[in-house]
Coordinates of C-alpha atoms and ligand atoms in Angstrom, one line a residue:
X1 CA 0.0 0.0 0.0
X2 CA 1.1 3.3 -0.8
X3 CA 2.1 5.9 1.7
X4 CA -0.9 7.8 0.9
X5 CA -3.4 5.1 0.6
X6 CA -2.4 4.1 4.6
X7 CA -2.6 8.2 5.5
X8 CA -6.1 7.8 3.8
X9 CA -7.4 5.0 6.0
X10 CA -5.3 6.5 9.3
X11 CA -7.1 9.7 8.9
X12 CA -10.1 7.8 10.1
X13 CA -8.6 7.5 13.1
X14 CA -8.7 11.3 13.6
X15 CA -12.1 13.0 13.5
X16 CA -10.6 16.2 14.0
X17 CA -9.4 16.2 9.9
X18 CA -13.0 16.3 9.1
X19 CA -13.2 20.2 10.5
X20 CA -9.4 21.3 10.5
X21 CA -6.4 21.3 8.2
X22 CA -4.7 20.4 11.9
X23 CA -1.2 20.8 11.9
X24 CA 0.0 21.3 15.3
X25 CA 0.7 19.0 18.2
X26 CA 1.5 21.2 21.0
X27 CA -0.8 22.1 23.7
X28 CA -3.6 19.7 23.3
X29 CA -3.2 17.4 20.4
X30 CA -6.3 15.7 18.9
X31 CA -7.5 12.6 20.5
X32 CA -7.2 9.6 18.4
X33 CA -10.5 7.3 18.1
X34 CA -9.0 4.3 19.5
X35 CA -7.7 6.7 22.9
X36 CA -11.4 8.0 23.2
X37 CA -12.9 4.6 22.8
X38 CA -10.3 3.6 25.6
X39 CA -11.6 6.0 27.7
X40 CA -15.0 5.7 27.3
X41 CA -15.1 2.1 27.8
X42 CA -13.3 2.2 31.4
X43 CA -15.9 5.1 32.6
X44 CA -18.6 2.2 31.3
X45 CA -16.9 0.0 33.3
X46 CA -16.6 2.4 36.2
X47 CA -20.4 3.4 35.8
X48 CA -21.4 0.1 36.0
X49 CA -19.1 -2.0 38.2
X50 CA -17.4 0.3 40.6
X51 CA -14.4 -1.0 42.2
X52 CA -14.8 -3.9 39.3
X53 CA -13.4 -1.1 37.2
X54 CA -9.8 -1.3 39.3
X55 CA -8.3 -4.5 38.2
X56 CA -8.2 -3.9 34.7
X57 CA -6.9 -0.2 35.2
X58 CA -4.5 -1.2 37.4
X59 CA -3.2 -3.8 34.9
X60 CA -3.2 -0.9 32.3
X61 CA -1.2 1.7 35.0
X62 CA 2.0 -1.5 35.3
X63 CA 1.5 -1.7 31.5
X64 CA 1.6 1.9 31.2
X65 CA 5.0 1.9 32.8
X66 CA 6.1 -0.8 30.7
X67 CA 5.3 0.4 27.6
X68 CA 6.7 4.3 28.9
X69 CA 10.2 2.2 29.6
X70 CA 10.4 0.3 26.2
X71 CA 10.4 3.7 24.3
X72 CA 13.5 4.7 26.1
X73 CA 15.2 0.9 26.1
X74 CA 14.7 1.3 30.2
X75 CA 13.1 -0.9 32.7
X76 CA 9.7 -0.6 34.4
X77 CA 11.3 -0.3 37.4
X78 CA 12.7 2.9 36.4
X79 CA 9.6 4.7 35.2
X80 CA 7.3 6.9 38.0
X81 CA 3.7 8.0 36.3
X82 CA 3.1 11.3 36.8
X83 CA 0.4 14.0 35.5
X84 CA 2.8 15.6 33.2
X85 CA 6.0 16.8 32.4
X86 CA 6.3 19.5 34.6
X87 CA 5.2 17.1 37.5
X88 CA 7.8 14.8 36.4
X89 CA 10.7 17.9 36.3
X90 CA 9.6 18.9 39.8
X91 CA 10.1 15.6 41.6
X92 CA 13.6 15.3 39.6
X93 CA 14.6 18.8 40.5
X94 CA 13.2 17.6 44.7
X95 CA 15.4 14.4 44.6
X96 CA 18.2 16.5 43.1
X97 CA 17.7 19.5 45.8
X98 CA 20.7 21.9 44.7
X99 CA 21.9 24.0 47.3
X100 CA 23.4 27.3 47.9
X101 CA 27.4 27.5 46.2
X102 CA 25.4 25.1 43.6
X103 CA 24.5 25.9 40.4
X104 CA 22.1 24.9 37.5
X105 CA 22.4 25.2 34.4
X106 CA 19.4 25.2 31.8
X107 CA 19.0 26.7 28.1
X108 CA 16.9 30.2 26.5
X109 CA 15.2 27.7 24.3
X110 CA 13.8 25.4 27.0
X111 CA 9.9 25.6 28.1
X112 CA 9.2 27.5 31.2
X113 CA 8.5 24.3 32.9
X114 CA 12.0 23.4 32.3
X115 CA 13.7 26.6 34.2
X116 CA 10.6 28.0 36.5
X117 CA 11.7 24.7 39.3
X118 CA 15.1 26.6 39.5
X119 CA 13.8 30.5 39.6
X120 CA 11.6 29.6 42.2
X121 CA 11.4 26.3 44.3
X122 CA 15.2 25.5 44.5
X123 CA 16.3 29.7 44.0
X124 CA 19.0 29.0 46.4
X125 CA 21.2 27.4 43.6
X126 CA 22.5 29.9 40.8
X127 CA 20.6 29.2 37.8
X128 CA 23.1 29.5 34.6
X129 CA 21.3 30.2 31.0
X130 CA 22.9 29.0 27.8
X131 CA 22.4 31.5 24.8
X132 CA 21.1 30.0 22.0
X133 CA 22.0 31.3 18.2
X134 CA 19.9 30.8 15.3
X135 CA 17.8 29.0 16.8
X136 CA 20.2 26.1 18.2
X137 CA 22.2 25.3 20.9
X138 CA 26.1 25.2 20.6
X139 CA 28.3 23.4 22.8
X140 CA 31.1 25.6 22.9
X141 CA 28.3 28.2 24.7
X142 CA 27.3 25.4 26.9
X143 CA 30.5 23.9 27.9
X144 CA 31.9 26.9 29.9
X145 CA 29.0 27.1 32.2
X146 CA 29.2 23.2 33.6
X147 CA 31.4 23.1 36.4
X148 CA 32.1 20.7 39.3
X149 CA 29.2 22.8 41.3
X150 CA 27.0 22.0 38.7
X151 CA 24.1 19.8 40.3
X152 CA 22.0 19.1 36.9
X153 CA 21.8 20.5 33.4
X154 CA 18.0 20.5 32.1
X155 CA 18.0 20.4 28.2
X156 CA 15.4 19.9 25.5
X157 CA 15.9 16.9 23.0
X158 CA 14.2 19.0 21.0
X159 CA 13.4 22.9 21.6
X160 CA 9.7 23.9 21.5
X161 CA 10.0 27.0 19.9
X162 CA 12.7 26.8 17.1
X163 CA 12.3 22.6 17.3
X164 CA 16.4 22.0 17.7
X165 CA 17.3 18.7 18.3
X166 CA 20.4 18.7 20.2
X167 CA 22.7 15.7 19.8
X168 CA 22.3 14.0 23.0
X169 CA 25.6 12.2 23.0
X170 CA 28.0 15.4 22.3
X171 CA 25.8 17.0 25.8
X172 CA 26.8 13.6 27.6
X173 CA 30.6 13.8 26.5
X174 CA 30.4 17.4 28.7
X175 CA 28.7 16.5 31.5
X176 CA 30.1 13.3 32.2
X177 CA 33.8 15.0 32.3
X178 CA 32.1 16.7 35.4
X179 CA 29.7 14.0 36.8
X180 CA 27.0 16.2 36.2
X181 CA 23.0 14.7 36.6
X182 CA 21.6 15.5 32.7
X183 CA 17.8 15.7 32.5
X184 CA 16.0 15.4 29.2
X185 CA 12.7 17.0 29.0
X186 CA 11.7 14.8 25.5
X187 CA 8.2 16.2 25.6
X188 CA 8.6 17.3 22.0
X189 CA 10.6 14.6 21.5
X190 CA 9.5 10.9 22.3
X191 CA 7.3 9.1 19.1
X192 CA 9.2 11.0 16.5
X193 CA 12.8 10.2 17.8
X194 CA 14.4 7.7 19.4
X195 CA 16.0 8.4 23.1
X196 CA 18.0 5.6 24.5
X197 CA 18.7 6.4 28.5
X198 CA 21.8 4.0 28.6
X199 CA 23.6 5.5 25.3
X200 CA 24.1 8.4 26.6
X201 CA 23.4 7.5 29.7
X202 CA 20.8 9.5 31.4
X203 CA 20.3 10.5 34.7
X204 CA 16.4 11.8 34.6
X205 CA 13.8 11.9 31.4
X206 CA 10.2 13.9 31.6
X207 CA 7.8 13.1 29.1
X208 CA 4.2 13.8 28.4
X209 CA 1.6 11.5 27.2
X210 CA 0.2 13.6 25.2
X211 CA 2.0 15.3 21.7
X212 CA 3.6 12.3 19.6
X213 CA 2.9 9.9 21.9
X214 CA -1.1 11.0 21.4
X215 CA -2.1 10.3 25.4
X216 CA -4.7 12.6 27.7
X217 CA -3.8 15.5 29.4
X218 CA -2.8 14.6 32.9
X219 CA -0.4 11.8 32.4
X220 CA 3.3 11.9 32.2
X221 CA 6.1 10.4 33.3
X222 CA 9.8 10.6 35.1
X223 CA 12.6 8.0 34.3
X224 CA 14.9 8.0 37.5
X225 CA 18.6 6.3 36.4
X226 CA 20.3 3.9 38.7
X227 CA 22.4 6.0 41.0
X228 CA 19.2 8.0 42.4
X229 CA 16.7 5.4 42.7
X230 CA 17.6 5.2 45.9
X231 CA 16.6 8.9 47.2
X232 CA 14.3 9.6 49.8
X233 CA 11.1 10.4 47.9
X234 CA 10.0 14.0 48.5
X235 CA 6.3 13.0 48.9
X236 CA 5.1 9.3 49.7
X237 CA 1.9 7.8 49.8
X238 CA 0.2 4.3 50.2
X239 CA 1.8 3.5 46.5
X240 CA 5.1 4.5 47.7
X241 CA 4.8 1.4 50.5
X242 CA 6.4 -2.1 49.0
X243 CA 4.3 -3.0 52.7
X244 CA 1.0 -1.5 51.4
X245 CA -1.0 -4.8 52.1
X246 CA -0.2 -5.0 55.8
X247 CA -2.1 -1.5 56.6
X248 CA 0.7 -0.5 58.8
X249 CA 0.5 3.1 59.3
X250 CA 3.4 2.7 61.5
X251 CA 6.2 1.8 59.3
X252 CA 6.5 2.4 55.9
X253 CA 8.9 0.1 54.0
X254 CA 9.5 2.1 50.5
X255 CA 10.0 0.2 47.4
X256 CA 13.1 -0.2 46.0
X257 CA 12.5 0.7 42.6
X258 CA 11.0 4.0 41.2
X259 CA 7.3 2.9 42.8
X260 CA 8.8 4.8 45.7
X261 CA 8.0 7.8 44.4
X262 CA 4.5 7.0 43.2
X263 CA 2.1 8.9 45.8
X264 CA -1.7 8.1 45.7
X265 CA -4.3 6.5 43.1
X266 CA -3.1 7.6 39.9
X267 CA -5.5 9.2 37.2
X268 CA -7.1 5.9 35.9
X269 CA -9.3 7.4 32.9
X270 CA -5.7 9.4 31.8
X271 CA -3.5 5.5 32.0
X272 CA -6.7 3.9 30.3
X273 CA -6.1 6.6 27.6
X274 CA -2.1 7.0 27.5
X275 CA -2.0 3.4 26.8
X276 CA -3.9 3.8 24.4
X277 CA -1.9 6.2 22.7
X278 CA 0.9 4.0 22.4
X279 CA -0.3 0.6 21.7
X280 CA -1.8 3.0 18.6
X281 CA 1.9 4.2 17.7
X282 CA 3.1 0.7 18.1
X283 CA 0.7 -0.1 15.6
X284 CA 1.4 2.4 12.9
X285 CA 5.3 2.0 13.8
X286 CA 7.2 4.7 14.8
X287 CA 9.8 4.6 11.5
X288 CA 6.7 5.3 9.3
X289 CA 6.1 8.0 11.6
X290 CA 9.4 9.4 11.9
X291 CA 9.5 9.2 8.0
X292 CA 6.4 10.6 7.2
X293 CA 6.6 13.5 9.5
X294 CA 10.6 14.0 8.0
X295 CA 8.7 14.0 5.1
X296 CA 5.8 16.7 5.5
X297 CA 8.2 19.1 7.4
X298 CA 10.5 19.0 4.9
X299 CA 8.4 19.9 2.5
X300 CA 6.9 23.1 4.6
X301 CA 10.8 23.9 5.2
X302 CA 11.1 24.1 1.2
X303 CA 8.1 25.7 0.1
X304 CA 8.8 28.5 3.2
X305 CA 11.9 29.2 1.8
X306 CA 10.4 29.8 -1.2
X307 CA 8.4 32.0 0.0
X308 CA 11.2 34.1 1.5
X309 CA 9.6 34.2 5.3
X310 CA 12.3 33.4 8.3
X311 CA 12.8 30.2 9.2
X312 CA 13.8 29.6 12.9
X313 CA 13.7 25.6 12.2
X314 CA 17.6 24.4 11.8
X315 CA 17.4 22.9 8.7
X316 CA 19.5 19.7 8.6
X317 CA 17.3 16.8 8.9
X318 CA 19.4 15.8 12.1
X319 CA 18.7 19.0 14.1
X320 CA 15.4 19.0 13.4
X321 CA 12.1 16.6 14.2
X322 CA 9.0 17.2 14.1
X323 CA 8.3 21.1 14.4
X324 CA 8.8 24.0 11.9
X325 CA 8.4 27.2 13.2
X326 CA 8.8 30.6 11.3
X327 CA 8.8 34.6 12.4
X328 CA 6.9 37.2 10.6
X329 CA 6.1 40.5 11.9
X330 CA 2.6 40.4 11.5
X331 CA 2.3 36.5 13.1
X332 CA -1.2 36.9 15.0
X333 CA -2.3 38.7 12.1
X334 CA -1.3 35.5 9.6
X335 CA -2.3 33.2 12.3
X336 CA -6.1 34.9 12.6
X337 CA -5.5 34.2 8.6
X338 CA -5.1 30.8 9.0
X339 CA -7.9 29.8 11.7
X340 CA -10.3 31.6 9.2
X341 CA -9.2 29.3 6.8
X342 CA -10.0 26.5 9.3
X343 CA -6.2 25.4 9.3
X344 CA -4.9 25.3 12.7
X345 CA -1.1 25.9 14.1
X346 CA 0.5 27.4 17.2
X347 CA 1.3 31.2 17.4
X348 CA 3.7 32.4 20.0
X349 CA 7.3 34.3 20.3
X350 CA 7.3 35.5 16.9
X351 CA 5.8 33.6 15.0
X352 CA 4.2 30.5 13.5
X353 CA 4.7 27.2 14.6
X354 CA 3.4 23.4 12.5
X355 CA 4.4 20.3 13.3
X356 CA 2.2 18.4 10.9
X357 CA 1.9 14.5 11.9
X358 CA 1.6 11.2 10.1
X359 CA -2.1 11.3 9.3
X360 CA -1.5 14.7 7.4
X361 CA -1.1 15.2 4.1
X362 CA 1.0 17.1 1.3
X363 CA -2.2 19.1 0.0
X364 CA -2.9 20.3 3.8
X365 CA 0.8 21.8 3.6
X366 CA -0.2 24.0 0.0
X367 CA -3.4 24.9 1.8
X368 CA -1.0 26.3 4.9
X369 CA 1.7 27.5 2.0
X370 CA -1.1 29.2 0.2
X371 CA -2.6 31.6 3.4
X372 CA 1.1 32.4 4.1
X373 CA 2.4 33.3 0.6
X374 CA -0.6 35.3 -0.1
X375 CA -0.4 36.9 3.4
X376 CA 3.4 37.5 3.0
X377 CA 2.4 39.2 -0.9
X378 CA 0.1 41.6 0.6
X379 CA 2.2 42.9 3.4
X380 CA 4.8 43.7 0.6
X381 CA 2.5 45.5 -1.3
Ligands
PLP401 C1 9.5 20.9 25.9 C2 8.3 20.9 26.8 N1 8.3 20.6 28.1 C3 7.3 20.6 28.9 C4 6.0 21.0 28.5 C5 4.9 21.0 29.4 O1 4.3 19.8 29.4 P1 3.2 19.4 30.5 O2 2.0 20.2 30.3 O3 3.0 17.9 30.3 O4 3.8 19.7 31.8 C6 5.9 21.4 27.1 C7 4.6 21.8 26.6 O5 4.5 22.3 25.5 C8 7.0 21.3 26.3 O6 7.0 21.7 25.0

């Protein structure tokens, strides 16, 4: 079957193509069928059997962490389910705890999630940023700022803004000189690329279940590496207790895997759903997905460049995945454009921001190429 011919039967997946050329995946990304039917069918269950409902669910929260760890070649073991990224960058930045003569170092194109921690729960460490330059991260402008005091550098597999991938390996060769803790945030990452925590190897990695992976809101998770498995959780619950079953509120025997830093019941309807998500990527397979989306943003990259707007987007196909972003001085303007065309993007910074997925095609790209060039003609005119 033709690359096409699967989009077209994939695309039934997706109800939201029946009312929007939809290319963006930040923020909230359009629920799949099969997550929705997911969904539905444990609140059934719920409805109608109660606690009957728990089993199952539970099953689906172990299978959750499974699934979580084989994206990343890691172990269950490893993996704490949290309610998103941010979550999951908090308890990493708690178990890390820098303290004062500390410092932290983090990067102008990470999320806010990825440097508010440091500004203001952990404030007594310095906070270092690393300068970016057209849109990427260089490593001789990261380099200088890791030191021996350095208790973590937070970095972006791939940038949310600009959509940099940074070459995870060169970071490692840096911050291993200094046995420094690296934590990935591979929110805009995870689905499109591959990220394996033991080559480099990684200390911490946030995700979402949401974006490419195509989960609910409200489910994320933290990957803990070896050497801090052992920490004293910052918050426990009745999860965190390998002695759960013995109701002893006197002594609480912690697991000894990353269960320790599970608290209470997780969000059942958001595991039911995130599963979901990525039995349906398993399915499709991520190397179609990877190529396809290679594919579409490649062809937005050439047919922006024809049309002469500036792309922030590195353009080598290896420091780039899945987003395309472009600035224009009149962005909300073009972006009004655009939603009155019923084709929807992101529009923040300065600019315009796609990141067109697998179940999108080549004519939704002219349609978007079309508003823009037309938009760009008139404000030369
Ligand atoms: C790189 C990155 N990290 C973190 C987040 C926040 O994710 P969450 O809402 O799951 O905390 C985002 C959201 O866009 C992001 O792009």
């Amino acid at each position: 079957m033709s690359d096409e011919a699967y989009v077209a039967e994939l695309r039934n997946l997706f109800p939201v193509v029946e009312h929007w050329t939809y290319l963006y995946n930040g923020g909230i990304h359009p629920c799949p069928r099969p997550v929705g039917d997911a969904m539905r069918s444990f609140l059934y269950q719920w409805e109608e059997g109660g606690r009957d409902a728990w089993p199952s669910a539970y099953e689906a929260f172990s299978r959750l962490k499974e699934k979580f760890a084989e994206l990343i070649h890691a172990s269950a073991s490893n993996i704490v389910i949290t309610e998103s990224t941010t979550a999951g960058i908090n308890l990493a930045a708690q178990i890390l705890s820098p303290q004062p003569g500390q410092n932290v170092v983090v990067t102008d194109l990470a999320f806010m999630s990825d440097t508010y921690p440091w500004l203001v729960s952990h404030a007594a460490a310095e906070l270092r940023f690393v300068k970016s330059r057209d849109g990427k991260i260089y490593l001789e402008d990261l380099e200088p700022l890791i030191d021996e005091y350095t208790a973590v550098l937070t970095i972006c597999a791939v940038t949310v803004g600009s959509g940099f991938r940074i070459d995870l390996s060169e970071v490692h060769t840096i911050t291993s000189k200094y046995n420094v803790p690296l934590l990935v945030d591979a929110a805009q990452a995870l689905g499109l690329i591959d990220i394996d925590v033991n080559d480099p190897l990684l200390d911490f990695l946030v995700c979402t279940a949401g974006k490419w992976l195509m989960g609910p809101t409200g489910v994320g998770f933290l990957y803990v590496g070896e050497r801090f498995l052992n920490a004293t959780p910052p918050a426990v619950g009745w999860l965190s207790a390998a002695n759960r079953n013995e109701w002893d509120v006197y002594h609480c025997q912690l697991h000894q895997d990353a269960m320790r830093f599970q608290g209470g019941m997780p969000n059942l309807i958001g595991v039911v759903g995130a599963l979901a998500g990525l039995e349906l990527l398993e399915q499709i397979g991520r190397d179609f997905v990877e190529r396809r989306v290679r594919d579409l943003t490649s062809y937005a990259i050439e047919g922006l460049q024809e049309i002469g707007v500036k792309i922030w987007t590195p353009r080598a196909d290896h420091e780039r995945a899945g987003i395309v972003f472009f600035c224009d001085p009149r962005y909300q303007d073009l972006y009004e454009k655009l939603k009155n065309a019923r084709i929807y993007c992101g529009s923040f910074l300065c600019g315009i921001r796609i990141d067109p997925n697998f179940y999108n095609t080549f004519e939704e790209i002219d349609k978007f190429l079309s508003v823009v060039r037309s938009h760009v003609i008139r404000n030369m005119e």
